[in-house]
Amino acid sequence: MSTMLSVRDLHAGYGESSVLQGLNFDLQKGEVVCLLGANGAGKTTTMAVLSGLVDASSGGVNYDGQDLLAMASHQRVEAGLSLSPEGRKVFPNLTVEENLVLGSFNASARAGRAARLEEVYTLFPRLAERRAQSAGLMSGGEQQMLALGRAIMAKPRLLLLDEPSLGLAPMIVQAVFEAIRKIAATEITIFLVEQNTHAALSVASRGYVMSAGRIVHAGSAAELRQSPEVRDAFIGGKSARTIREARHA
Amino acid sequence: MHYIPQLIVDALLLGGIYTLMVIGLALSFGVTRVINFAHGEAVMLGAYGAYTIALVSGIDPLLALPLLMVIGCLFGMALFKVAIEPVLKAPHVNQILLTFGIGLVLQNVAVMIWKADERSVVTPYAYSSFQFGEVFVPGGRLIGFGVAVVLVGALFFWLRHTEFGRATRALDEQRDAAVLVGINVKRMYALAFGLSVALGVATGVILSFIGAISPFMGFHILVKGFAIIVLGGLGSIVGAVLGAFLLAFAETAVSYYVPNGTGWAEAVAFAVLFLVLVLRPRGIVGQAVAD
Amino acid sequence: MKLDYRSYILACLAAAALSASSAVAQDTIKIGVPMELSGRFVAYGASGKRGAELAAEVYGGKVAGKKIELLHRDIQSESQATISVFNELVNKEKVNYIIGPIASPTVAAAIPAWRQTKPLWIVPGSSSTKLEEEAGSEPEFFHAFPYAYHYHQSVAAALKSQLPTGQKVSLVFSDDNYGRTHQPYAKKYLTEAGFEIVAEEIVRTNAPDMNPLLTKIARSKPNILLGLVQTTDAVTLTKQIYTRKLPVPYLVGTAATQLDEWQKAVGPAQEGWIGVTTYLPGLKRPGNRDYPKLFPPSDEWEAAFIKKYGQEPDFEDAGCYVSAMLLFLAIEKAGGDDKAKVVAELQKLDVKNTLLGDAKFGPTPGGTKNQAFSDVVVFQRQSEKNVMLFPPGPTVGKIKSAVQ
């Protein structure tokens, strides 16, 4: 297996504050890996740095043999790195179809655009139904599908997904992750940020846990699923409270 | 009351001119979020360009229009890359001062080249007019209206149906996502800015035969343009067109029905600006702008 | 007695030596010529400079035995620059005589700086009555140009002499210093001359559309339209009147009508416009018999001007030529660079038939002590030529309607 992405000692932040304090991890080609952690751990910042929305202050990222940090955002998309951002960020006044077409804006993705559009519509029948509607008028779940579809239109080799379950009802989350599973079945490498650990671990083969800008734990999906301390202490929930109460008892 | 048919004609034609004036400003602000305080000077230079070409070679301003627009676009793109791109992340005040400064320099260059006296281009159609009963339609302004319709139509077509046009709309709405789909933001900004200058130049060419031009005409145009943009909604091109016609109607109505109304015309623009800022800051169509 | 005779000769020699040295130290007469050589009023200033230079040349370059030194300065049509220039002329160069500037706002800006030493000041421009209020009563101030009320007295008289009674007038005036100072005088003198003011419209400077006010004016069916507007507004007004074929037979402008730039800018629309000026080529003034070289007949002067400069003279070429000439004459009569004496001589001068008419400084009802050249010439553009309408005389033509 060859390395798709290799992150070394990555530091980044906003203005004065430093969020990523030396991040290290690898992704192999074709893998589906998840990044877990509590709010404020730096997960979205990680995605932002990888996609180029935010600049790194130090460290290195190797993307399939290339120096990613030296590439401008549009060059990264050109090279096959595509992010479906937190909060969807669809183009509200453009139609569903226009949003998708824009996903394949970069030159290398324009060829085969029509074929890929059909693939997306097959994957997300709801989008096909609503292709002429303004994206801003759709429900959260539909917008998430649209954001995913748009990211796929870029013909990605590394697909970054930031909180796809955010704000969605459980049934919709299921539908969305069903689609992610289908995408995962292809050769695309997927890196998935999620607070919904159950959903994340249902599609990822392994994962990292992040806290205060660093990776603090790594493991296979099975390990992470069965580690109550790690899971609950960093994600929160009933077990965490029990442990704390036990300590004070 | 018997003024109404003439009022409508006057207001429509004025609205066409205002639209031309403003559409470039709306495009550049909507996309780059930089208020171009030198836009009035783009208009002024377009007017002088048409005047000079007419003077030196006798070529009609309308024929010179496409060439001047192309020159304006290239110049705008170059200016953006050199002067404005470096301050994209700077505080808004800095950007305003920079474009204002560029405007002043251009004004003084114009004074040096063309002196400060007023000029105008004389063309046969500028003086033509049509009479429909009691209503009179001036030919020059009608042509200006026609050019405005064509250019605005072309702009909307471009935005709707071309790759870069679609990308411009995307950039206008959601900057982050535009970056994520691989749009080269800096190049798009330069293109949008260049197009906005081209539209300003077109306005100037029309004004060169409709009225008088002077190196200082840019300032009034900018002030009015700004009022219209705020009225229509910052960042919305449709809003800018609506705002242009609304202001034209308001001013013309005041001119006709208020004694000494033409003396109040500028005040109308400011009154409208004030009311909009108080009652509906986002304008008729615009999106809320954080700052 | 021998001793006395020798001391007498020694004293004379000493006195001669002393006066010779002071003559060497002061053998030029400095005259400040601040003009609008750039900026908005460059057309006026360039002419002013030329007129003064030509006068010095024709006079022979020397006055009262001393060389004439014209200190030309550019006030850039800006108030701030005007003040700096005047300060320099008055405090550093210590000139006793100043000619210029021309435009109303720049002249106004100069007044406080001028007051510091009050050199003899000839203003060959500015029709603003505020100038009269602020400087008119000063004996060192000489106004060689009509005030707004002179303008309108002449316009009213001109129209009265050429048209039948009972004409209706509509007024358009700009919402600035210019329009607002001229409008009351226009109204006063036109009404006194028997005209009826049927419409008045104010217009903001740089108005993009004057059509609404023209529509309103058309409804009151005037015979005369008087446009008290300047520069770009004059062009816009003229063009819009022409485009809509406004059915008003007599169109009266003010200074703009004579200007080359206005005529070029409006093209065919200039036909029939009436203008007001102090001087125009083709006036055929006879010239002064006492000073034929300095004040030749106007035809001769114009021909010489065209030969030298390749273009026709305009009103400020003539205005500053005449003002400078009068100053030189006064200095000559005073015998030298003695400001008080020159002031007195200039006040006494009475030179008939200069390019601008009879040159005699006298008081105005508005309070100016030294006013000359309050007569204006009213003319009309007919087939791209100037036809004189007023004052009455052999060269006067007939007024033509602007409506075909």
PDB file of N, CA, C and O in Angstrom, chain B residues 108-161:
ATOM      1  N   ASN B 108      -5.676  63.682 -11.725  1.00  0.00           N
ATOM      2  CA  ASN B 108      -4.638  64.659 -12.023  1.00  0.00           C
ATOM      3  C   ASN B 108      -3.907  64.340 -13.315  1.00  0.00           C
ATOM      4  O   ASN B 108      -3.501  65.245 -14.041  1.00  0.00           O
ATOM      5  N   VAL B 109      -3.766  63.063 -13.626  1.00  0.00           N
ATOM      6  CA  VAL B 109      -3.196  62.690 -14.922  1.00  0.00           C
ATOM      7  C   VAL B 109      -4.100  63.226 -16.025  1.00  0.00           C
ATOM      8  O   VAL B 109      -3.628  63.796 -17.010  1.00  0.00           O
ATOM      9  N   ALA B 110      -5.392  63.079 -15.846  1.00  0.00           N
ATOM     10  CA  ALA B 110      -6.342  63.555 -16.848  1.00  0.00           C
ATOM     11  C   ALA B 110      -6.235  65.067 -17.011  1.00  0.00           C
ATOM     12  O   ALA B 110      -6.257  65.589 -18.128  1.00  0.00           O
ATOM     13  N   VAL B 111      -6.101  65.776 -15.875  1.00  0.00           N
ATOM     14  CA  VAL B 111      -5.975  67.227 -15.966  1.00  0.00           C
ATOM     15  C   VAL B 111      -4.728  67.600 -16.742  1.00  0.00           C
ATOM     16  O   VAL B 111      -4.728  68.515 -17.557  1.00  0.00           O
ATOM     17  N   MET B 112      -3.641  66.861 -16.508  1.00  0.00           N
ATOM     18  CA  MET B 112      -2.400  67.171 -17.203  1.00  0.00           C
ATOM     19  C   MET B 112      -2.536  66.928 -18.704  1.00  0.00           C
ATOM     20  O   MET B 112      -2.054  67.703 -19.517  1.00  0.00           O
ATOM     21  N   ILE B 113      -3.203  65.841 -19.068  1.00  0.00           N
ATOM     22  CA  ILE B 113      -3.294  65.509 -20.482  1.00  0.00           C
ATOM     23  C   ILE B 113      -4.312  66.378 -21.198  1.00  0.00           C
ATOM     24  O   ILE B 113      -4.077  66.897 -22.277  1.00  0.00           O
ATOM     25  N   TRP B 114      -5.497  66.538 -20.581  1.00  0.00           N
ATOM     26  CA  TRP B 114      -6.575  67.163 -21.314  1.00  0.00           C
ATOM     27  C   TRP B 114      -6.942  68.548 -20.818  1.00  0.00           C
ATOM     28  O   TRP B 114      -7.909  69.131 -21.266  1.00  0.00           O
ATOM     29  N   LYS B 115      -6.232  69.089 -19.871  1.00  0.00           N
ATOM     30  CA  LYS B 115      -6.575  70.357 -19.245  1.00  0.00           C
ATOM     31  C   LYS B 115      -7.929  70.247 -18.548  1.00  0.00           C
ATOM     32  O   LYS B 115      -8.644  69.277 -18.665  1.00  0.00           O
ATOM     33  N   ALA B 116      -8.289  71.295 -17.850  1.00  0.00           N
ATOM     34  CA  ALA B 116      -9.437  71.170 -16.979  1.00  0.00           C
ATOM     35  C   ALA B 116     -10.731  71.661 -17.592  1.00  0.00           C
ATOM     36  O   ALA B 116     -11.773  71.595 -16.976  1.00  0.00           O
ATOM     37  N   ASP B 117     -10.677  72.160 -18.828  1.00  0.00           N
ATOM     38  CA  ASP B 117     -11.929  72.678 -19.355  1.00  0.00           C
ATOM     39  C   ASP B 117     -12.838  71.547 -19.831  1.00  0.00           C
ATOM     40  O   ASP B 117     -12.410  70.453 -20.072  1.00  0.00           O
ATOM     41  N   GLU B 118     -14.090  71.872 -19.962  1.00  0.00           N
ATOM     42  CA  GLU B 118     -15.074  70.845 -20.255  1.00  0.00           C
ATOM     43  C   GLU B 118     -15.085  70.512 -21.749  1.00  0.00           C
ATOM     44  O   GLU B 118     -14.876  71.344 -22.595  1.00  0.00           O
ATOM     45  N   ARG B 119     -15.372  69.239 -22.033  1.00  0.00           N
ATOM     46  CA  ARG B 119     -15.415  68.800 -23.415  1.00  0.00           C
ATOM     47  C   ARG B 119     -16.685  68.035 -23.653  1.00  0.00           C
ATOM     48  O   ARG B 119     -17.379  67.632 -22.739  1.00  0.00           O
ATOM     49  N   SER B 120     -16.950  67.780 -24.898  1.00  0.00           N
ATOM     50  CA  SER B 120     -18.055  66.895 -25.237  1.00  0.00           C
ATOM     51  C   SER B 120     -17.841  66.442 -26.662  1.00  0.00           C
ATOM     52  O   SER B 120     -17.164  67.108 -27.433  1.00  0.00           O
ATOM     53  N   VAL B 121     -18.392  65.300 -27.016  1.00  0.00           N
ATOM     54  CA  VAL B 121     -18.268  64.832 -28.389  1.00  0.00           C
ATOM     55  C   VAL B 121     -19.570  65.156 -29.112  1.00  0.00           C
ATOM     56  O   VAL B 121     -20.658  64.939 -28.575  1.00  0.00           O
ATOM     57  N   VAL B 122     -19.443  65.687 -30.317  1.00  0.00           N
ATOM     58  CA  VAL B 122     -20.653  66.023 -31.065  1.00  0.00           C
ATOM     59  C   VAL B 122     -20.882  64.949 -32.111  1.00  0.00           C
ATOM     60  O   VAL B 122     -20.056  64.731 -32.986  1.00  0.00           O
ATOM     61  N   THR B 123     -21.964  64.244 -31.999  1.00  0.00           N
ATOM     62  CA  THR B 123     -22.297  63.239 -33.006  1.00  0.00           C
ATOM     63  C   THR B 123     -23.699  63.545 -33.513  1.00  0.00           C
ATOM     64  O   THR B 123     -24.499  64.129 -32.799  1.00  0.00           O
ATOM     65  N   PRO B 124     -23.999  63.120 -34.731  1.00  0.00           N
ATOM     66  CA  PRO B 124     -25.333  63.442 -35.269  1.00  0.00           C
ATOM     67  C   PRO B 124     -26.455  62.854 -34.427  1.00  0.00           C
ATOM     68  O   PRO B 124     -27.466  63.508 -34.185  1.00  0.00           O
ATOM     69  N   TYR B 125     -26.266  61.616 -33.939  1.00  0.00           N
ATOM     70  CA  TYR B 125     -27.382  61.025 -33.222  1.00  0.00           C
ATOM     71  C   TYR B 125     -27.541  61.602 -31.823  1.00  0.00           C
ATOM     72  O   TYR B 125     -28.598  61.481 -31.214  1.00  0.00           O
ATOM     73  N   ALA B 126     -26.489  62.253 -31.322  1.00  0.00           N
ATOM     74  CA  ALA B 126     -26.594  62.831 -29.983  1.00  0.00           C
ATOM     75  C   ALA B 126     -27.646  63.925 -29.941  1.00  0.00           C
ATOM     76  O   ALA B 126     -28.214  64.205 -28.896  1.00  0.00           O
ATOM     77  N   TYR B 127     -27.882  64.552 -31.059  1.00  0.00           N
ATOM     78  CA  TYR B 127     -28.853  65.639 -31.079  1.00  0.00           C
ATOM     79  C   TYR B 127     -30.194  65.237 -31.660  1.00  0.00           C
ATOM     80  O   TYR B 127     -31.100  66.030 -31.767  1.00  0.00           O
ATOM     81  N   SER B 128     -30.323  63.990 -32.062  1.00  0.00           N
ATOM     82  CA  SER B 128     -31.590  63.605 -32.686  1.00  0.00           C
ATOM     83  C   SER B 128     -32.640  63.414 -31.617  1.00  0.00           C
ATOM     84  O   SER B 128     -32.334  63.202 -30.441  1.00  0.00           O
ATOM     85  N   SER B 129     -33.879  63.488 -32.009  1.00  0.00           N
ATOM     86  CA  SER B 129     -34.942  63.215 -31.041  1.00  0.00           C
ATOM     87  C   SER B 129     -36.181  62.759 -31.779  1.00  0.00           C
ATOM     88  O   SER B 129     -36.329  62.963 -32.982  1.00  0.00           O
ATOM     89  N   PHE B 130     -37.059  62.111 -31.056  1.00  0.00           N
ATOM     90  CA  PHE B 130     -38.316  61.626 -31.624  1.00  0.00           C
ATOM     91  C   PHE B 130     -39.464  62.224 -30.846  1.00  0.00           C
ATOM     92  O   PHE B 130     -39.411  62.346 -29.630  1.00  0.00           O
ATOM     93  N   GLN B 131     -40.518  62.568 -31.559  1.00  0.00           N
ATOM     94  CA  GLN B 131     -41.667  63.177 -30.894  1.00  0.00           C
ATOM     95  C   GLN B 131     -42.838  62.232 -31.002  1.00  0.00           C
ATOM     96  O   GLN B 131     -43.223  61.822 -32.094  1.00  0.00           O
ATOM     97  N   PHE B 132     -43.423  61.846 -29.878  1.00  0.00           N
ATOM     98  CA  PHE B 132     -44.646  61.039 -29.905  1.00  0.00           C
ATOM     99  C   PHE B 132     -45.727  61.849 -29.240  1.00  0.00           C
ATOM    100  O   PHE B 132     -45.843  61.841 -28.014  1.00  0.00           O
ATOM    101  N   GLY B 133     -46.502  62.532 -30.017  1.00  0.00           N
ATOM    102  CA  GLY B 133     -47.500  63.407 -29.421  1.00  0.00           C
ATOM    103  C   GLY B 133     -46.813  64.481 -28.613  1.00  0.00           C
ATOM    104  O   GLY B 133     -45.964  65.202 -29.102  1.00  0.00           O
ATOM    105  N   GLU B 134     -47.151  64.549 -27.319  1.00  0.00           N
ATOM    106  CA  GLU B 134     -46.552  65.573 -26.466  1.00  0.00           C
ATOM    107  C   GLU B 134     -45.219  65.130 -25.894  1.00  0.00           C
ATOM    108  O   GLU B 134     -44.516  65.918 -25.289  1.00  0.00           O
ATOM    109  N   VAL B 135     -44.940  63.829 -26.084  1.00  0.00           N
ATOM    110  CA  VAL B 135     -43.748  63.296 -25.414  1.00  0.00           C
ATOM    111  C   VAL B 135     -42.558  63.320 -26.358  1.00  0.00           C
ATOM    112  O   VAL B 135     -42.656  62.936 -27.516  1.00  0.00           O
ATOM    113  N   PHE B 136     -41.429  63.769 -25.826  1.00  0.00           N
ATOM    114  CA  PHE B 136     -40.238  63.857 -26.656  1.00  0.00           C
ATOM    115  C   PHE B 136     -39.159  62.898 -26.112  1.00  0.00           C
ATOM    116  O   PHE B 136     -38.932  62.806 -24.911  1.00  0.00           O
ATOM    117  N   VAL B 137     -38.569  62.160 -27.027  1.00  0.00           N
ATOM    118  CA  VAL B 137     -37.556  61.178 -26.629  1.00  0.00           C
ATOM    119  C   VAL B 137     -36.212  61.560 -27.251  1.00  0.00           C
ATOM    120  O   VAL B 137     -36.076  61.548 -28.472  1.00  0.00           O
ATOM    121  N   PRO B 138     -35.227  61.921 -26.438  1.00  0.00           N
ATOM    122  CA  PRO B 138     -33.936  62.321 -27.005  1.00  0.00           C
ATOM    123  C   PRO B 138     -33.156  61.131 -27.534  1.00  0.00           C
ATOM    124  O   PRO B 138     -33.050  60.110 -26.856  1.00  0.00           O
ATOM    125  N   GLY B 139     -32.620  61.254 -28.735  1.00  0.00           N
ATOM    126  CA  GLY B 139     -31.953  60.138 -29.384  1.00  0.00           C
ATOM    127  C   GLY B 139     -30.708  59.665 -28.668  1.00  0.00           C
ATOM    128  O   GLY B 139     -30.482  58.468 -28.497  1.00  0.00           O
ATOM    129  N   GLY B 140     -29.895  60.636 -28.217  1.00  0.00           N
ATOM    130  CA  GLY B 140     -28.637  60.257 -27.583  1.00  0.00           C
ATOM    131  C   GLY B 140     -28.871  59.378 -26.361  1.00  0.00           C
ATOM    132  O   GLY B 140     -28.238  58.344 -26.154  1.00  0.00           O
ATOM    133  N   ARG B 141     -29.782  59.805 -25.511  1.00  0.00           N
ATOM    134  CA  ARG B 141     -30.058  59.053 -24.289  1.00  0.00           C
ATOM    135  C   ARG B 141     -30.703  57.710 -24.585  1.00  0.00           C
ATOM    136  O   ARG B 141     -30.499  56.736 -23.864  1.00  0.00           O
ATOM    137  N   LEU B 142     -31.498  57.688 -25.677  1.00  0.00           N
ATOM    138  CA  LEU B 142     -32.126  56.430 -26.054  1.00  0.00           C
ATOM    139  C   LEU B 142     -31.051  55.420 -26.433  1.00  0.00           C
ATOM    140  O   LEU B 142     -31.117  54.245 -26.055  1.00  0.00           O
ATOM    141  N   ILE B 143     -30.060  55.890 -27.152  1.00  0.00           N
ATOM    142  CA  ILE B 143     -28.955  55.008 -27.511  1.00  0.00           C
ATOM    143  C   ILE B 143     -28.215  54.554 -26.260  1.00  0.00           C
ATOM    144  O   ILE B 143     -27.849  53.378 -26.124  1.00  0.00           O
ATOM    145  N   GLY B 144     -28.007  55.489 -25.337  1.00  0.00           N
ATOM    146  CA  GLY B 144     -27.366  55.123 -24.073  1.00  0.00           C
ATOM    147  C   GLY B 144     -28.154  54.034 -23.369  1.00  0.00           C
ATOM    148  O   GLY B 144     -27.588  53.073 -22.848  1.00  0.00           O
ATOM    149  N   PHE B 145     -29.471  54.178 -23.369  1.00  0.00           N
ATOM    150  CA  PHE B 145     -30.343  53.183 -22.747  1.00  0.00           C
ATOM    151  C   PHE B 145     -30.158  51.842 -23.443  1.00  0.00           C
ATOM    152  O   PHE B 145     -30.051  50.793 -22.793  1.00  0.00           O
ATOM    153  N   GLY B 146     -30.112  51.905 -24.783  1.00  0.00           N
ATOM    154  CA  GLY B 146     -29.942  50.676 -25.553  1.00  0.00           C
ATOM    155  C   GLY B 146     -28.640  49.977 -25.223  1.00  0.00           C
ATOM    156  O   GLY B 146     -28.599  48.755 -25.010  1.00  0.00           O
ATOM    157  N   VAL B 147     -27.575  50.752 -25.151  1.00  0.00           N
ATOM    158  CA  VAL B 147     -26.270  50.168 -24.806  1.00  0.00           C
ATOM    159  C   VAL B 147     -26.318  49.554 -23.419  1.00  0.00           C
ATOM    160  O   VAL B 147     -25.799  48.460 -23.189  1.00  0.00           O
ATOM    161  N   ALA B 148     -26.986  50.244 -22.493  1.00  0.00           N
ATOM    162  CA  ALA B 148     -27.098  49.716 -21.127  1.00  0.00           C
ATOM    163  C   ALA B 148     -27.820  48.376 -21.145  1.00  0.00           C
ATOM    164  O   ALA B 148     -27.375  47.418 -20.512  1.00  0.00           O
ATOM    165  N   VAL B 149     -28.916  48.318 -21.898  1.00  0.00           N
ATOM    166  CA  VAL B 149     -29.681  47.066 -21.963  1.00  0.00           C
ATOM    167  C   VAL B 149     -28.809  45.945 -22.513  1.00  0.00           C
ATOM    168  O   VAL B 149     -28.771  44.837 -21.965  1.00  0.00           O
ATOM    169  N   VAL B 150     -28.096  46.251 -23.581  1.00  0.00           N
ATOM    170  CA  VAL B 150     -27.248  45.223 -24.205  1.00  0.00           C
ATOM    171  C   VAL B 150     -26.167  44.744 -23.243  1.00  0.00           C
ATOM    172  O   VAL B 150     -25.968  43.542 -23.056  1.00  0.00           O
ATOM    173  N   LEU B 151     -25.493  45.698 -22.598  1.00  0.00           N
ATOM    174  CA  LEU B 151     -24.390  45.311 -21.712  1.00  0.00           C
ATOM    175  C   LEU B 151     -24.893  44.560 -20.486  1.00  0.00           C
ATOM    176  O   LEU B 151     -24.297  43.550 -20.075  1.00  0.00           O
ATOM    177  N   VAL B 152     -25.982  45.046 -19.900  1.00  0.00           N
ATOM    178  CA  VAL B 152     -26.512  44.357 -18.720  1.00  0.00           C
ATOM    179  C   VAL B 152     -26.987  42.962 -19.108  1.00  0.00           C
ATOM    180  O   VAL B 152     -26.730  41.979 -18.413  1.00  0.00           O
ATOM    181  N   GLY B 153     -27.659  42.894 -20.265  1.00  0.00           N
ATOM    182  CA  GLY B 153     -28.096  41.589 -20.747  1.00  0.00           C
ATOM    183  C   GLY B 153     -26.923  40.650 -20.962  1.00  0.00           C
ATOM    184  O   GLY B 153     -26.957  39.484 -20.557  1.00  0.00           O
ATOM    185  N   ALA B 154     -25.865  41.181 -21.570  1.00  0.00           N
ATOM    186  CA  ALA B 154     -24.682  40.362 -21.809  1.00  0.00           C
ATOM    187  C   ALA B 154     -24.069  39.907 -20.493  1.00  0.00           C
ATOM    188  O   ALA B 154     -23.640  38.758 -20.353  1.00  0.00           O
ATOM    189  N   LEU B 155     -24.040  40.805 -19.529  1.00  0.00           N
ATOM    190  CA  LEU B 155     -23.481  40.446 -18.229  1.00  0.00           C
ATOM    191  C   LEU B 155     -24.280  39.325 -17.580  1.00  0.00           C
ATOM    192  O   LEU B 155     -23.718  38.338 -17.089  1.00  0.00           O
ATOM    193  N   PHE B 156     -25.600  39.472 -17.588  1.00  0.00           N
ATOM    194  CA  PHE B 156     -26.426  38.431 -16.982  1.00  0.00           C
ATOM    195  C   PHE B 156     -26.267  37.113 -17.721  1.00  0.00           C
ATOM    196  O   PHE B 156     -26.226  36.049 -17.098  1.00  0.00           O
ATOM    197  N   PHE B 157     -26.193  37.173 -19.044  1.00  0.00           N
ATOM    198  CA  PHE B 157     -26.001  35.940 -19.816  1.00  0.00           C
ATOM    199  C   PHE B 157     -24.687  35.273 -19.422  1.00  0.00           C
ATOM    200  O   PHE B 157     -24.617  34.065 -19.196  1.00  0.00           O
ATOM    201  N   TRP B 158     -23.656  36.087 -19.336  1.00  0.00           N
ATOM    202  CA  TRP B 158     -22.337  35.579 -18.988  1.00  0.00           C
ATOM    203  C   TRP B 158     -22.360  34.912 -17.622  1.00  0.00           C
ATOM    204  O   TRP B 158     -21.799  33.839 -17.404  1.00  0.00           O
ATOM    205  N   LEU B 159     -23.049  35.598 -16.666  1.00  0.00           N
ATOM    206  CA  LEU B 159     -23.100  35.051 -15.320  1.00  0.00           C
ATOM    207  C   LEU B 159     -23.851  33.716 -15.279  1.00  0.00           C
ATOM    208  O   LEU B 159     -23.523  32.815 -14.531  1.00  0.00           O
ATOM    209  N   ARG B 160     -24.903  33.632 -16.090  1.00  0.00           N
ATOM    210  CA  ARG B 160     -25.764  32.435 -16.038  1.00  0.00           C
ATOM    211  C   ARG B 160     -25.163  31.253 -16.779  1.00  0.00           C
ATOM    212  O   ARG B 160     -25.289  30.115 -16.365  1.00  0.00           O
ATOM    213  N   HIS B 161     -24.561  31.519 -17.915  1.00  0.00           N
ATOM    214  CA  HIS B 161     -24.302  30.433 -18.858  1.00  0.00           C
ATOM    215  C   HIS B 161     -22.854  30.143 -19.194  1.00  0.00           C
ATOM    216  O   HIS B 161     -22.593  29.390 -20.113  1.00  0.00           O
TER     217      HIS B 161
END
